[in-house]
Short mmCIF file of N, CA and C in Angstrom, two decimals:
data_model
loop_
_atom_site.label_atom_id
_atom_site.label_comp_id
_atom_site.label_asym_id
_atom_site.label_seq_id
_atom_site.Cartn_x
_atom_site.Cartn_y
_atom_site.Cartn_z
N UNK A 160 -64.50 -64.84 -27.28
CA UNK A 160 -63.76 -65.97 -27.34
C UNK A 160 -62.31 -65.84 -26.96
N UNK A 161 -61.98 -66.77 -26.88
CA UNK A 161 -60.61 -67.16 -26.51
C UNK A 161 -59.37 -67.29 -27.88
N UNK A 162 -58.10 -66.82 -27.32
CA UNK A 162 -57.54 -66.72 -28.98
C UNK A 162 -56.74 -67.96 -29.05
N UNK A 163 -56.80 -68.38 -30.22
CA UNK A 163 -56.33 -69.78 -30.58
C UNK A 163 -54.89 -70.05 -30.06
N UNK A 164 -53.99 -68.61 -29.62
CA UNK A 164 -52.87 -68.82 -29.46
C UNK A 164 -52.32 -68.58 -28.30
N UNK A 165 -51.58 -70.04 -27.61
CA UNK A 165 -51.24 -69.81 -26.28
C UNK A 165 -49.97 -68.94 -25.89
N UNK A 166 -50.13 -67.89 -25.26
CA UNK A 166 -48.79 -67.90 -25.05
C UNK A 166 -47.69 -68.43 -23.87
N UNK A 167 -46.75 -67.92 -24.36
CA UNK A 167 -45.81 -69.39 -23.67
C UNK A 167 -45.47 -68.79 -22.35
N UNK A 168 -45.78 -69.67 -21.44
CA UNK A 168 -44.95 -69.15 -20.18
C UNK A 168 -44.11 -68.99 -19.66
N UNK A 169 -43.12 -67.80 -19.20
CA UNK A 169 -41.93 -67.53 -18.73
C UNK A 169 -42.22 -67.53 -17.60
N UNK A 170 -40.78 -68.09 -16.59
CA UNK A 170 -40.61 -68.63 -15.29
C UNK A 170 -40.59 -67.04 -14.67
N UNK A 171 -41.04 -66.75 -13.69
CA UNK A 171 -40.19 -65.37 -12.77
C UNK A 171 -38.93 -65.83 -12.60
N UNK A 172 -38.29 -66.85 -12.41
CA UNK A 172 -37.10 -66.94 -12.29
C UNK A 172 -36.34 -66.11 -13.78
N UNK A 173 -36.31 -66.42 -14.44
CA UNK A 173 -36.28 -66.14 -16.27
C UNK A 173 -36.03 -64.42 -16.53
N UNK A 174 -37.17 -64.16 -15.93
CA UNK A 174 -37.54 -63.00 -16.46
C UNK A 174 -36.85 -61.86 -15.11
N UNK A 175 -36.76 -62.57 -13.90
CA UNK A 175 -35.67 -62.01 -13.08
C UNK A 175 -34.60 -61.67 -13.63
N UNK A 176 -33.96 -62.17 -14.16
CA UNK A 176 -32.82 -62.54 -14.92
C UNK A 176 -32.61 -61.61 -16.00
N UNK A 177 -33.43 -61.53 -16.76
CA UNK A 177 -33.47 -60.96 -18.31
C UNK A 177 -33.83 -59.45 -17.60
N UNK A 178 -34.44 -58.69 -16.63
CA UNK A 178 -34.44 -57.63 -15.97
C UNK A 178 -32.55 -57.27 -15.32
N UNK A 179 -32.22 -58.21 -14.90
CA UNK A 179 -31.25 -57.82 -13.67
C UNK A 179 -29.52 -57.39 -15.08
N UNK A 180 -30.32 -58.51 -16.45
CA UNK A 180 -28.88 -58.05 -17.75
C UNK A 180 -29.29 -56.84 -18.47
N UNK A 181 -30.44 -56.61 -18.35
CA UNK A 181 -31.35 -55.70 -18.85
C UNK A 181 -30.27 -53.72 -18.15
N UNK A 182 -30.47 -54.10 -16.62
CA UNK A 182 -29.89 -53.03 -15.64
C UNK A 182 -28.89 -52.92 -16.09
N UNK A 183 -28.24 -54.37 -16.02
CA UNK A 183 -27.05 -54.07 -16.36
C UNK A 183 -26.24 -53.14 -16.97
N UNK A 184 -26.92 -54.15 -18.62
CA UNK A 184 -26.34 -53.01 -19.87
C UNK A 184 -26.60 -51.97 -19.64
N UNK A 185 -27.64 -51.09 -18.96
CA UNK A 185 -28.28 -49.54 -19.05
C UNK A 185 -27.36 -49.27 -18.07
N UNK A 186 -27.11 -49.69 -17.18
CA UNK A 186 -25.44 -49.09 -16.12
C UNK A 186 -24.53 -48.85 -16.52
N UNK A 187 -23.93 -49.98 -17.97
CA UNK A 187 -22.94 -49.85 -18.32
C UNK A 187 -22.57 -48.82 -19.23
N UNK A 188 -23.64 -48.68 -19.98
CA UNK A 188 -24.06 -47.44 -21.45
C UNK A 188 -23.86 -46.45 -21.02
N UNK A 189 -24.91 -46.11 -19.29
CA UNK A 189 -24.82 -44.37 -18.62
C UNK A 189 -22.99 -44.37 -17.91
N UNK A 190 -22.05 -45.34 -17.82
CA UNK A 190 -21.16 -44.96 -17.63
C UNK A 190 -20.38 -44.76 -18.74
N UNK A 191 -19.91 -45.18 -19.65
CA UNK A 191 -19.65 -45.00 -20.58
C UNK A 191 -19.84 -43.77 -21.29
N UNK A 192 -21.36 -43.47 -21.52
CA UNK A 192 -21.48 -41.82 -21.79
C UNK A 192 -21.22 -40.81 -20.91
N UNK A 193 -20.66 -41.37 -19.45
CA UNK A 193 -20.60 -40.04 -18.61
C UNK A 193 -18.96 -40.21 -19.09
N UNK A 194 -18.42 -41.19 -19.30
CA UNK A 194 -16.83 -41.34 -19.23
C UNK A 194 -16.75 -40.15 -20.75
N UNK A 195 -17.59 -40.62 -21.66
CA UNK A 195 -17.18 -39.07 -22.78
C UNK A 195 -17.62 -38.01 -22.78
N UNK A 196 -18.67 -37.94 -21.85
CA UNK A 196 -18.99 -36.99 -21.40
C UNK A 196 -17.79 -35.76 -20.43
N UNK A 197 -16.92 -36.26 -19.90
CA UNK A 197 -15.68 -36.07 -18.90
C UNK A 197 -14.73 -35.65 -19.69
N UNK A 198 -14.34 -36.36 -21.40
CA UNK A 198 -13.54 -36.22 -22.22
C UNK A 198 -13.70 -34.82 -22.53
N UNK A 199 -14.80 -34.52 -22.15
CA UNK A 199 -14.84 -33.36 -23.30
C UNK A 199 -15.24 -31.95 -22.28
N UNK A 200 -15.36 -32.45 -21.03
CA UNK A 200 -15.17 -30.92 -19.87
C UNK A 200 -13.53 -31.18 -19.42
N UNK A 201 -12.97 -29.86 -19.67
CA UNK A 201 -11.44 -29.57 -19.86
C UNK A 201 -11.00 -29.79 -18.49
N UNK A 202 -11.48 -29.63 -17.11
CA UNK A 202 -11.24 -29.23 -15.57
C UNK A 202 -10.71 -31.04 -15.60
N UNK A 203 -12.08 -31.64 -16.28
CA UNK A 203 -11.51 -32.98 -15.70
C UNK A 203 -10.62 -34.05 -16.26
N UNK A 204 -10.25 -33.28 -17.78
CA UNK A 204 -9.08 -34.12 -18.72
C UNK A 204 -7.90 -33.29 -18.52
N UNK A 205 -8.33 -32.32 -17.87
CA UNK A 205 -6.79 -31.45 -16.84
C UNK A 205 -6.16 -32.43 -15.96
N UNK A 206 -7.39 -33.10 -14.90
CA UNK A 206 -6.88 -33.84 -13.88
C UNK A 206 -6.53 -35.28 -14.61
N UNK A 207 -6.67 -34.98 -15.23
CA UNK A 207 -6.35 -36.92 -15.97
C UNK A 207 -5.43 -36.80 -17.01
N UNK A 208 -4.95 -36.12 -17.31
CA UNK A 208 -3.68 -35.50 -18.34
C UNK A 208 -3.01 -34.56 -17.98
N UNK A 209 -1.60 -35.00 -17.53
CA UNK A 209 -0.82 -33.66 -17.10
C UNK A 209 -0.91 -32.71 -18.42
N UNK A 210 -0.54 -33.02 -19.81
CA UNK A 210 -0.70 -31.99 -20.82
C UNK A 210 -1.40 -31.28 -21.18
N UNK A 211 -2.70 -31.71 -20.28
CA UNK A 211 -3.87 -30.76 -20.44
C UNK A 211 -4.62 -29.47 -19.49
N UNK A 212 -4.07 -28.32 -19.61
CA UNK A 212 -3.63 -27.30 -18.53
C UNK A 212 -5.63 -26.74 -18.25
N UNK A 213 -6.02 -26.24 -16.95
CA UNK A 213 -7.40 -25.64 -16.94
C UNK A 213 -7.16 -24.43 -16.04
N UNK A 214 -7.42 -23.57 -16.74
CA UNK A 214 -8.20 -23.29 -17.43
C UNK A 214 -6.70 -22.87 -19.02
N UNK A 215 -7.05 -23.19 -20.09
CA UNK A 215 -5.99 -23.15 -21.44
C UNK A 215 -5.37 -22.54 -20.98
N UNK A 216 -4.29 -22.90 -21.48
CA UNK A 216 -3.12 -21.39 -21.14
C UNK A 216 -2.81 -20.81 -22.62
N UNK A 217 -2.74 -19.48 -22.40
CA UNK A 217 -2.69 -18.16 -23.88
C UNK A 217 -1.04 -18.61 -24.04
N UNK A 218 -0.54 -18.77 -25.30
CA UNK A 218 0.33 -18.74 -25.94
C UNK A 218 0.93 -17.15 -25.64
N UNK A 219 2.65 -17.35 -25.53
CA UNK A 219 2.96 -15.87 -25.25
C UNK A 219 2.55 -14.84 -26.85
N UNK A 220 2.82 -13.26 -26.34
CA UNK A 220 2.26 -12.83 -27.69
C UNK A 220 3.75 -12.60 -28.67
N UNK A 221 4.76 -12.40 -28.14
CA UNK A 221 6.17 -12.32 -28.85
C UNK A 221 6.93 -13.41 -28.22
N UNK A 222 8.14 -13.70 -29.04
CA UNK A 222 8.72 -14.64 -28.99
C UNK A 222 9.71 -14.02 -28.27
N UNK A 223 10.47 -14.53 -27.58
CA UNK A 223 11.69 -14.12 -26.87
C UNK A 223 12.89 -14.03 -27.53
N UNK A 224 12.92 -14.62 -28.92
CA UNK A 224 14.28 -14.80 -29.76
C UNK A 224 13.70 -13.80 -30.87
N UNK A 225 12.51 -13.26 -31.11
CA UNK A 225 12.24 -12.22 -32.03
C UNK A 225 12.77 -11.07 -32.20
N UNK A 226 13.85 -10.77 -31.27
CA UNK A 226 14.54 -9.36 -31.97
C UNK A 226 16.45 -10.09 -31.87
N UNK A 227 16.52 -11.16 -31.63
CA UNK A 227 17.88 -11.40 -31.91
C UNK A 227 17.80 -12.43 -32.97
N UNK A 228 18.95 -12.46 -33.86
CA UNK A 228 19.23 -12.86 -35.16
C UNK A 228 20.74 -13.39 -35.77
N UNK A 229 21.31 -14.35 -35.63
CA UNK A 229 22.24 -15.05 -35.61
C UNK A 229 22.92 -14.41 -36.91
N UNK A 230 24.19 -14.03 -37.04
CA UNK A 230 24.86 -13.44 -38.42
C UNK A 230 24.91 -14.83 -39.55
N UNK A 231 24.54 -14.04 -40.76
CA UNK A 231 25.16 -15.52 -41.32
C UNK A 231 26.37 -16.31 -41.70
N UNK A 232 26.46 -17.10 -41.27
CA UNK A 232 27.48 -18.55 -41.93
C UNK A 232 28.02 -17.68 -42.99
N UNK A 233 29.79 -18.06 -42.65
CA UNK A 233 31.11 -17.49 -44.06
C UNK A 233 31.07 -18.93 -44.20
N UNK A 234 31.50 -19.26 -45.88
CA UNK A 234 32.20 -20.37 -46.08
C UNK A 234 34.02 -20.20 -45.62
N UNK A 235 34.57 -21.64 -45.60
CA UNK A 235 35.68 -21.20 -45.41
C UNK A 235 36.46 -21.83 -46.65
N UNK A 236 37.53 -22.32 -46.90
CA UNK A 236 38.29 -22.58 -48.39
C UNK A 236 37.68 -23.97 -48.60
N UNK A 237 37.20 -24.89 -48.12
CA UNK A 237 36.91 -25.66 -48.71
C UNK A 237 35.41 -25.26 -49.26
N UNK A 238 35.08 -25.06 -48.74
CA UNK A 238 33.70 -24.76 -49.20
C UNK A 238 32.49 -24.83 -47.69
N UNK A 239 33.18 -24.99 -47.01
CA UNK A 239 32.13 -25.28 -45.77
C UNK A 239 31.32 -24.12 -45.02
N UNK A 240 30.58 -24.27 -44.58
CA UNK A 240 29.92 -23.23 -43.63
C UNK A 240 30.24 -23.34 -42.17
N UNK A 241 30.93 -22.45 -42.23
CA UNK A 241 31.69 -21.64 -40.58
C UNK A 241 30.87 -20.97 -40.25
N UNK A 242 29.94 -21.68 -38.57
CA UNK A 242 29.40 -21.13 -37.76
C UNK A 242 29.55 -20.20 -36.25
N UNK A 243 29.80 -19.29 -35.78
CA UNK A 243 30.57 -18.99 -34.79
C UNK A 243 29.82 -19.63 -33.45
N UNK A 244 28.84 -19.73 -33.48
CA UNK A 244 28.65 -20.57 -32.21
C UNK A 244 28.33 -22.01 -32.02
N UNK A 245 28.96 -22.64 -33.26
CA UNK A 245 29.27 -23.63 -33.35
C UNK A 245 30.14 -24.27 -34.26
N UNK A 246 31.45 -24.36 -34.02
CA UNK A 246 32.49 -24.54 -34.58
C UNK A 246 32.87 -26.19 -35.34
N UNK A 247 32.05 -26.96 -34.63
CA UNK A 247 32.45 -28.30 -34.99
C UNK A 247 31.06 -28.65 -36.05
N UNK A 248 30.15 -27.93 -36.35
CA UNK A 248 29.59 -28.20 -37.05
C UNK A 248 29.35 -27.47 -39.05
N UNK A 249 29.90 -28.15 -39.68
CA UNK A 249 30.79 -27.81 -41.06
C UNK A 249 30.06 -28.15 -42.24
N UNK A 250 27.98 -27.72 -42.43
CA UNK A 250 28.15 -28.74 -43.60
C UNK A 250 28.27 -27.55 -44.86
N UNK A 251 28.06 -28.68 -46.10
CA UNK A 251 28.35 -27.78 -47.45
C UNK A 251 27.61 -27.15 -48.21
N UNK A 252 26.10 -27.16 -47.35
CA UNK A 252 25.00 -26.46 -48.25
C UNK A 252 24.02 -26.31 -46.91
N UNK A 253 23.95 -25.19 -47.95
CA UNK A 253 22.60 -24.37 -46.85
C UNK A 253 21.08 -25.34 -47.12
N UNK A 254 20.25 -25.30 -45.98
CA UNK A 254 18.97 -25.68 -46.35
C UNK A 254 18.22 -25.53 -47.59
N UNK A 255 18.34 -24.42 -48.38
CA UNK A 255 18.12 -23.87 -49.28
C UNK A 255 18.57 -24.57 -50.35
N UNK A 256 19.77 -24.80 -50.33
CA UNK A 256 20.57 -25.33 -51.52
C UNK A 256 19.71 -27.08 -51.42
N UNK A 257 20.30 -27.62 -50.06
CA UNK A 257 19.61 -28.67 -49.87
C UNK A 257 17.91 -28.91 -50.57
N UNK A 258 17.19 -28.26 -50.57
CA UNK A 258 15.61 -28.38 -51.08
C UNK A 258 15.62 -28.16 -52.31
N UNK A 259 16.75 -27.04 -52.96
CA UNK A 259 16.78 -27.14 -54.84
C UNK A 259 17.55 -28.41 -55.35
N UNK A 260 18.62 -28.67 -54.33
CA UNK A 260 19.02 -30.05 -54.98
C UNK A 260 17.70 -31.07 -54.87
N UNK A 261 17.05 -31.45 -53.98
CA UNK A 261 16.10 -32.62 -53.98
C UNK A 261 14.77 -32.45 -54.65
N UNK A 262 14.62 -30.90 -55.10
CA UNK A 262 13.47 -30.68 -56.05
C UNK A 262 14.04 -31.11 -57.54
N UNK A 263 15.38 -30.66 -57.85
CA UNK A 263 15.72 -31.33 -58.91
C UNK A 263 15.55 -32.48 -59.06
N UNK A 264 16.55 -33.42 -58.12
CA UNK A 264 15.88 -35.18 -58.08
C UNK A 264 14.47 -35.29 -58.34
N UNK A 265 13.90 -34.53 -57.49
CA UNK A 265 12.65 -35.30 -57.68
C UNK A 265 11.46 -34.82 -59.08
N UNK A 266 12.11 -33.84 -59.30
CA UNK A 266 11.69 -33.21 -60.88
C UNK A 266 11.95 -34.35 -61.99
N UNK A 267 13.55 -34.60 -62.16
CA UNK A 267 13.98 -35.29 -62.91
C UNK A 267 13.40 -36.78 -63.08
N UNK A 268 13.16 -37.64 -61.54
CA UNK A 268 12.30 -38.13 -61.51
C UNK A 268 10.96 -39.04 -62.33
N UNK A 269 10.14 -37.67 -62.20
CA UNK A 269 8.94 -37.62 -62.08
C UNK A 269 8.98 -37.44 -63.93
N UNK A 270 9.87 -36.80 -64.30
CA UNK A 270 9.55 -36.51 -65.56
C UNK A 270 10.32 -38.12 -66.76
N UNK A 271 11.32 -38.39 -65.97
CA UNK A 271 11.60 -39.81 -66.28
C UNK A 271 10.46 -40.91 -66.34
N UNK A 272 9.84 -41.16 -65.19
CA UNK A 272 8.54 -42.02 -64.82
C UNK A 272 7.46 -41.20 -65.72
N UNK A 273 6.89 -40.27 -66.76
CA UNK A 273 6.06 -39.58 -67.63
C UNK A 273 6.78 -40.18 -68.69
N UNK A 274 7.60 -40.13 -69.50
CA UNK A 274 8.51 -40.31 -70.60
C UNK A 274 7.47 -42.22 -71.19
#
């Protein structure tokens, strides 16, 4: 017998159609995966990024400033730090001092906001 249920007829025009969006998308997907595919071989995100060198380049193995060493900073009467190769620059605390002062702040802080 015959089954009770007709099915419905699609035009070839229709189904032309629903093939040709069909290609489409599958064109668009295989470019797309070749485009990250590209991201991730170095030769060709060399050519598409100057920052990106091919084949890597090795980091040097010593530093060029590793055996010279700047004398340290005299204060002078006010209290400033006298640099010799740089004279116009005068402040009143070393980095050092700078990070125990702002650990204090931020000690004091923190223990204020607990209280």
């Amino acid at each position: 017998g015959r089954s009770l249920r007709k099915r419905p007829r699609v035009s070839s025009r229709i189904r032309h159609k629903v093939k040709a969006v069909e290609e489409k998308e599958k064109k668009q997907e295989k470019s797309v995966r070749k485009k990250q595919k590209a991201m991730y071989n170095s030769k060709e995100r060399a050519d598409a990024n100057p920052c990106v060198h091919h084949p890597p380049r090795q980091s040097p193995e010593s530093s060029i400033y590793e055996d010279e060493k700047a004398p340290l900073p005299k204060r002078n009467k006010h209290g400033e730090l006298v640099f010799e190769d740089a004279p116009d620059f005068r402040p009143n605390l070393t980095p050092k001092e700078v990070l125990q002062v702002f650990n204090g702040i931020h000690l004091s802080l923190v223990l204020r906001s607990s209280l």
